[in-house]
Amino acid sequence: MSFTLKSVALVGCGNMGGALLRGWLRKKFIENIYIITPRQESVSPYLETNNVRWIPHPSQLDEKPECIILAVKPQVLGQILDDYQRFVSNETLFISVAASKTKKFFKTHLGDHVKIARCMPNTPAAVGLGVTLAVADPLLSAQHRLYIKQLMSAVGLVQWFDDEAMIDVGGAVTGCGPAYVFQFIESLSEAALSCGLKLDLENIQNLVQTMVMGSMTYLTHSGKPAAVLRREVTSLHGMTEAALNIIAGAEGLTELLTKGIAAAVQRAQEMSNDK
Ligand SMILES: NC(=O)C1=CN([C@@H]2O[C@H](COP(=O)(O)OP(=O)(O)OC[C@H]3O[C@@H](n4cnc5c(N)ncnc54)[C@H](O)[C@@H]3O)[C@@H](O)[C@H]2O)C=CC1
Ligand SMILES: O=C(O)[C@@H]1CCC=N1
C-alpha cells in the first residue's frame, strides 16, 4: 500500500472486528494495532503478529491512537463509552461500526466535540472484498474523511452517504447481506435434498457453493449486467423459466427481500432507542 497508518485501536474483536482485523493484517499498512477487549481468547490468534497488542481495558492504553474503532454490540456501547472519554480530542477519530447507534448517541456519551464517523462494514472485509457504508459528522475534516477512506477501502468498497438514515437502509442490504447469501446457499441445498437429489447435504452444499462462486466470478468477468446473464440461462418455456415463475414471481424473492429489509430497518430503529 502506498500509505501507512500509525495507530489504530479496535474495541471488540468478535465477528465484525475480527473480520476487519484480518482484512487489515493482509494489507500490512497499520504500524500499531491495539485490540481492546476484556477476553484474551478472541485476540490470541493475532498476537503472533508483532504489531498487534492486546489491551484488556482502555485505562491500560498509554497513548492516544489516531483512530478508535468501536466494534462491540450496540447494547454494550452505552456501558463502555465513559471509559473512552479521555481519548476525545482533535487527534483521535472515533469510528463506530455498530448498527443503529447514531452520531447523536455518541455525542451524548462522548461530548459534542467528539470526532465521530459511522461505518457499516460487512464480514467479507476479512478477505478484502467487503462493502463499507460510511457517514461522517460535519465536524470531520477532509483529512479525517481521507483516513476513513484509506482504512476501509483497504478491505473493500466504500460508499459515502450524507444522510445518516442510509446507514440503516443500506446496512440492511450490504451489512446483513452476507447472511442472506449464506442463507440462500443453505436453502437451495435443502430444497435440492427435498426434491430428491441423492447426495448428502454437505456434498450438495459444495455444489451449490461452487455454482454461486462461479456465477459471481462470471458476472464480474463478463461485463454484462446480472439481468442479461439471467436471461442467457432462461430458455423460453424451459426449466429455469418454470422455476423463476415461482422464485421471482408475485410474492417471490423481491417481495420477500423488501419485507426482510424493512424488518431489519425497523429493528435498527428499535435498537437505536435502547440505552
Ligand atoms: N457481524 C456482522 O456481520 C456485522 C456487525 N456489525 C456491528 O459490529 C458490532 C459487533 O458485532 P459482532 O462482531 O457481530 O459481535 P460479536 O459479539 O461477535 O463481537 C463483539 C465483541 O466485543 C467483545 N466485547 C464485549 N464487551 C466488551 C468491552 N467492554 N470492551 C471491548 N470488547 C468487548 C466481545 O468479547 C466480542 O468479542 C455490532 O455493533 C454490530 O452491529 C456491523 C456490520 C456487520
Ligand atoms: O445483525 C446485526 O444487527 C448486524 C448489523 C449488520 C450485520 N449484523
Short mmCIF file of C-alpha atoms and ligand atoms in Angstrom, two decimals, residues 11-17 36-39 71-74 76 80 97-99 120-121 123 175, ligand 1:
data_model
loop_
_atom_site.label_atom_id
_atom_site.label_comp_id
_atom_site.label_asym_id
_atom_site.label_seq_id
_atom_site.Cartn_x
_atom_site.Cartn_y
_atom_site.Cartn_z
CA VAL A 11 -12.60 -2.13 20.57
CA GLY A 12 -14.15 -5.59 20.37
CA CYS A 13 -12.70 -8.36 18.24
CA GLY A 14 -15.64 -10.61 17.51
CA ASN A 15 -17.18 -11.48 14.17
CA MET A 16 -17.00 -7.99 12.64
CA GLY A 17 -13.97 -6.60 14.48
CA ILE A 36 -9.13 -3.52 23.44
CA THR A 37 -11.30 -6.33 24.74
CA PRO A 38 -11.66 -7.96 28.16
CA ARG A 39 -11.22 -11.53 26.92
CA ALA A 71 -16.90 -2.89 17.21
CA VAL A 72 -18.89 -4.11 20.20
CA LYS A 73 -22.58 -4.96 20.25
CA PRO A 74 -24.82 -1.86 20.22
CA VAL A 76 -22.66 -2.78 25.14
CA ILE A 80 -18.28 1.42 27.92
CA VAL A 97 -19.34 0.09 13.14
CA ALA A 98 -22.28 -0.66 15.43
CA ALA A 99 -25.70 -0.98 13.87
CA MET A 120 -21.36 -0.24 8.30
CA PRO A 121 -18.89 -2.83 7.02
CA THR A 123 -17.68 -9.69 7.14
CA GLY A 175 -24.14 -5.24 6.18
N1 LIG B 1 -21.40 -9.31 12.41
C1 LIG B 1 -21.57 -8.55 11.32
O1 LIG B 1 -21.64 -9.05 10.19
C2 LIG B 1 -21.67 -7.06 11.46
C3 LIG B 1 -21.67 -6.45 12.70
N2 LIG B 1 -21.73 -5.09 12.79
C4 LIG B 1 -21.68 -4.45 14.11
O2 LIG B 1 -20.45 -4.81 14.71
C5 LIG B 1 -20.60 -4.85 16.11
C6 LIG B 1 -20.03 -6.15 16.65
O3 LIG B 1 -20.79 -7.21 16.13
P1 LIG B 1 -20.20 -8.69 16.11
O4 LIG B 1 -18.75 -8.63 15.81
O5 LIG B 1 -21.08 -9.47 15.23
O6 LIG B 1 -20.40 -9.11 17.62
P2 LIG B 1 -19.52 -10.14 18.46
O7 LIG B 1 -20.32 -10.50 19.68
O8 LIG B 1 -19.06 -11.24 17.58
O9 LIG B 1 -18.27 -9.26 18.90
C7 LIG B 1 -18.29 -8.33 19.91
C8 LIG B 1 -17.02 -8.49 20.70
O10 LIG B 1 -16.98 -7.46 21.69
C9 LIG B 1 -16.33 -8.00 22.82
N3 LIG B 1 -16.65 -7.18 23.98
C10 LIG B 1 -17.65 -7.32 24.90
N4 LIG B 1 -17.57 -6.37 25.85
C11 LIG B 1 -16.51 -5.59 25.54
C12 LIG B 1 -15.91 -4.45 26.13
N5 LIG B 1 -16.39 -3.92 27.25
N6 LIG B 1 -14.83 -3.91 25.53
C13 LIG B 1 -14.33 -4.44 24.38
N7 LIG B 1 -14.84 -5.54 23.78
C14 LIG B 1 -15.92 -6.10 24.36
C15 LIG B 1 -16.85 -9.42 22.91
O11 LIG B 1 -15.98 -10.24 23.69
C16 LIG B 1 -16.90 -9.82 21.44
O12 LIG B 1 -15.72 -10.46 21.04
C17 LIG B 1 -22.08 -4.69 16.41
O13 LIG B 1 -22.34 -3.42 16.90
C18 LIG B 1 -22.76 -4.92 15.07
O14 LIG B 1 -23.92 -4.14 14.93
C19 LIG B 1 -21.76 -4.28 11.68
C20 LIG B 1 -21.76 -4.83 10.45
C21 LIG B 1 -21.76 -6.25 10.22
#
